[in-house]
Amino acid sequence: MMERSSPGSSQHTFCAWAGLADPNETCPAFTVLSFGSALVGTNLEVKLMLYTRQNEDCAEELNSTASKYLDLTKKTTFIIHGYRPTGSAPVWIRLDPAGPLYRGKPPSERLDPTDAQFVDVIHSDTDGLGYADALGHIDFYPNGGTDQPGCPPTVFAGLNYFKCDHQRSVFLFIASLKKSCNITAYPCYYAHEWKSHLTQQSHPVTNMYFDTADEEPFCLYHYFVDIVTWNKGTRRGMLSVVLADGTGKKAESKVNHEAAAFRQYNHISLLVGFNQDFENITRISVMFSTGSVVGPKFKLRILQMRFRSLSNPER
């Protein structure tokens, strides 16, 4: 976390997070927990770690108010993971709340919207250590809530395979506070439908979905690709898109959409995302793939194609 400034105000932020800014400086680290700790629980040991502009990537652990970074005249925000106070707090932000031992429990025994005046939840590991169902007034599901980009895909990566998706919620929240770029989320009832229903919502929805890049600041710049093809037969596959500007810079789409069915003269819209944005796009390259390593290779004959920027709709 970092100290942030806005007109007329500034603040400190505390969180359980570790980085390494100076190789000669030892930074406080997360408590090392085993996989079993997520199932049986741990004893509560609170640590306060201070981040400011002077130490963005290496926290100072606070044992008292005697600190070279802490200024008590500034607004201070505490982000607490794993602690449930009594009473009704104004706002709770829950980062991938635990699933094991809580799935199927009644609201009185798990997180619930009545626990605070406003409960904001980020779900990043719903098929592992996290909880899949909506638990708050608003629930965010980055990358559908599972399989975060950049995390190991198999168990052969060791412990990181089990914790990477779960911890991503913390990194996403930290990145959102830094405000180096905007992450836009879209409402939808079901995770598997959100990319094709961005413009079709007519009722209030509290489940929000968005895609991210595989590293900080995690932002993606989204485009709708509207395509009409004229192949006589149906072609089923995926598109990879590369954008280029006049300087030669390129960006390849980072959103792995599900295979789409391209039928003759039918209009289809796909959502693609890029980790950088170009103000003046001079070239667009599209590659079609069936995803199959055997069988014939098909061409996708494009009759019409249009790009629409969701990040900058005025373009």
Tab-separated table of C-alpha atoms in Angstrom, residues 80-216:
chain	number	residue	atom	x	y	z
A	80	ILE	CA	-7.353	-6.039	8.080
A	81	HIS	CA	-7.340	-9.585	6.685
A	82	GLY	CA	-8.776	-12.376	8.797
A	83	TYR	CA	-10.236	-10.331	11.683
A	84	ARG	CA	-13.946	-10.026	12.471
A	85	PRO	CA	-14.841	-7.251	14.946
A	86	THR	CA	-18.130	-7.140	16.832
A	87	GLY	CA	-20.900	-4.754	15.875
A	88	SER	CA	-21.716	-3.353	12.437
A	89	ALA	CA	-18.847	-1.556	10.730
A	90	PRO	CA	-19.569	1.176	8.147
A	91	VAL	CA	-17.746	-0.589	5.305
A	92	TRP	CA	-16.118	-4.001	4.990
A	93	ILE	CA	-13.846	-4.895	2.096
A	94	ARG	CA	-13.277	-8.650	2.084
A	95	LEU	CA	-10.466	-10.058	-0.023
A	96	ASP	CA	-11.312	-13.570	-1.243
A	97	PRO	CA	-13.132	-14.690	1.927
A	98	ALA	CA	-12.418	-18.267	2.945
A	99	GLY	CA	-14.452	-21.082	1.448
A	100	PRO	CA	-13.328	-24.249	3.276
A	101	LEU	CA	-15.405	-24.866	6.418
A	102	TYR	CA	-17.791	-22.011	5.453
A	103	ARG	CA	-19.498	-23.353	2.331
A	104	GLY	CA	-23.115	-24.208	3.061
A	105	LYS	CA	-23.086	-22.418	6.419
A	106	PRO	CA	-25.956	-20.089	7.393
A	107	PRO	CA	-25.372	-16.303	7.260
A	108	SER	CA	-24.853	-16.191	11.023
A	109	GLU	CA	-21.725	-18.349	10.650
A	110	ARG	CA	-20.127	-16.693	7.605
A	111	LEU	CA	-19.753	-13.332	5.903
A	112	ASP	CA	-23.095	-11.712	5.143
A	113	PRO	CA	-24.327	-8.279	3.924
A	114	THR	CA	-25.720	-7.579	7.400
A	115	ASP	CA	-22.208	-7.662	8.905
A	116	ALA	CA	-21.646	-4.020	7.903
A	117	GLN	CA	-23.494	-1.095	6.400
A	118	PHE	CA	-21.758	-1.919	3.115
A	119	VAL	CA	-19.916	-5.160	2.332
A	120	ASP	CA	-17.582	-5.153	-0.691
A	121	VAL	CA	-16.120	-8.543	-1.688
A	122	ILE	CA	-13.423	-9.608	-4.171
A	123	HIS	CA	-13.526	-13.308	-5.156
A	124	SER	CA	-10.314	-14.554	-6.807
A	125	ASP	CA	-10.128	-18.279	-5.915
A	126	THR	CA	-13.694	-19.579	-5.883
A	127	ASP	CA	-12.658	-23.111	-6.881
A	128	GLY	CA	-10.000	-23.339	-4.170
A	129	LEU	CA	-9.519	-21.452	-0.908
A	130	GLY	CA	-12.196	-18.851	-1.652
A	131	TYR	CA	-15.991	-18.695	-1.574
A	132	ALA	CA	-17.958	-18.789	-4.836
A	133	ASP	CA	-21.377	-17.396	-3.888
A	134	ALA	CA	-22.068	-13.695	-3.504
A	135	LEU	CA	-21.567	-12.583	0.100
A	136	GLY	CA	-21.819	-8.796	0.037
A	137	HIS	CA	-23.757	-5.838	-1.259
A	138	ILE	CA	-21.451	-5.992	-4.264
A	139	ASP	CA	-19.194	-8.887	-5.281
A	140	PHE	CA	-16.314	-8.609	-7.756
A	141	TYR	CA	-15.068	-11.645	-9.702
A	142	PRO	CA	-11.732	-10.890	-11.439
A	143	ASN	CA	-11.214	-13.237	-14.395
A	144	GLY	CA	-14.427	-15.011	-13.455
A	145	GLY	CA	-13.181	-15.618	-9.908
A	146	THR	CA	-10.839	-18.481	-10.851
A	147	ASP	CA	-7.483	-19.161	-12.524
A	148	GLN	CA	-5.841	-15.757	-12.252
A	149	PRO	CA	-3.438	-14.828	-15.103
A	150	GLY	CA	0.191	-15.419	-14.180
A	151	CYS	CA	-0.625	-18.038	-11.529
A	152	PRO	CA	0.688	-21.614	-11.952
A	153	PRO	CA	-1.733	-23.835	-13.912
A	154	THR	CA	-0.640	-27.125	-12.324
A	155	VAL	CA	0.207	-28.534	-8.904
A	156	PHE	CA	3.813	-29.086	-10.010
A	157	ALA	CA	4.499	-25.449	-9.060
A	158	GLY	CA	4.246	-26.434	-5.404
A	159	LEU	CA	2.722	-24.228	-2.708
A	160	ASN	CA	2.352	-21.264	-5.064
A	161	TYR	CA	-0.263	-23.241	-7.010
A	162	PHE	CA	-2.520	-23.302	-3.937
A	163	LYS	CA	-2.052	-19.713	-2.752
A	164	CYS	CA	-1.478	-17.611	-5.898
A	165	ASP	CA	-5.135	-17.241	-6.940
A	166	HIS	CA	-6.178	-16.623	-3.327
A	167	GLN	CA	-3.593	-13.881	-2.751
A	168	ARG	CA	-4.330	-12.146	-6.062
A	169	SER	CA	-7.301	-10.365	-4.462
A	170	VAL	CA	-4.854	-8.541	-2.170
A	171	PHE	CA	-2.622	-7.465	-5.045
A	172	LEU	CA	-5.614	-6.279	-7.085
A	173	PHE	CA	-6.916	-4.185	-4.212
A	174	ILE	CA	-3.502	-2.631	-3.629
A	175	ALA	CA	-3.175	-1.825	-7.338
A	176	SER	CA	-6.602	-0.185	-7.335
A	177	LEU	CA	-5.523	2.176	-4.548
A	178	LYS	CA	-2.457	3.281	-6.489
A	179	LYS	CA	-4.712	4.429	-9.343
A	180	SER	CA	-2.035	4.130	-12.027
A	181	CYS	CA	-4.805	2.999	-14.394
A	182	ASN	CA	-8.488	2.150	-14.261
A	183	ILE	CA	-9.989	-1.307	-13.875
A	184	THR	CA	-13.551	-1.438	-15.207
A	185	ALA	CA	-15.969	-4.107	-13.989
A	186	TYR	CA	-19.235	-5.102	-15.655
A	187	PRO	CA	-22.460	-6.403	-14.055
A	188	CYS	CA	-23.817	-9.825	-14.926
A	189	TYR	CA	-25.690	-12.653	-13.219
A	190	TYR	CA	-23.425	-15.489	-14.351
A	191	ALA	CA	-19.657	-15.664	-14.804
A	192	HIS	CA	-19.806	-17.630	-18.057
A	193	GLU	CA	-22.110	-15.075	-19.703
A	194	TRP	CA	-20.723	-11.680	-18.748
A	195	LYS	CA	-18.544	-11.083	-21.824
A	196	SER	CA	-21.499	-11.529	-24.163
A	197	HIS	CA	-24.017	-9.588	-22.066
A	198	LEU	CA	-22.236	-6.274	-21.437
A	199	THR	CA	-24.931	-4.255	-23.192
A	200	GLN	CA	-27.975	-6.345	-22.279
A	201	GLN	CA	-28.421	-5.753	-18.532
A	202	SER	CA	-31.762	-4.197	-17.618
A	203	HIS	CA	-32.038	-5.075	-13.905
A	204	PRO	CA	-29.818	-4.250	-10.919
A	205	VAL	CA	-27.018	-6.792	-10.565
A	206	THR	CA	-24.512	-6.886	-7.721
A	207	ASN	CA	-22.121	-9.419	-9.268
A	208	MET	CA	-19.366	-7.592	-11.156
A	209	TYR	CA	-16.869	-9.206	-13.544
A	210	PHE	CA	-13.637	-8.015	-15.116
A	211	ASP	CA	-10.478	-9.377	-16.715
A	212	THR	CA	-6.945	-8.454	-15.677
A	213	ALA	CA	-3.403	-8.710	-16.934
A	214	ASP	CA	-0.973	-11.150	-15.314
A	215	GLU	CA	1.054	-8.538	-13.427
A	216	GLU	CA	0.701	-5.159	-11.743
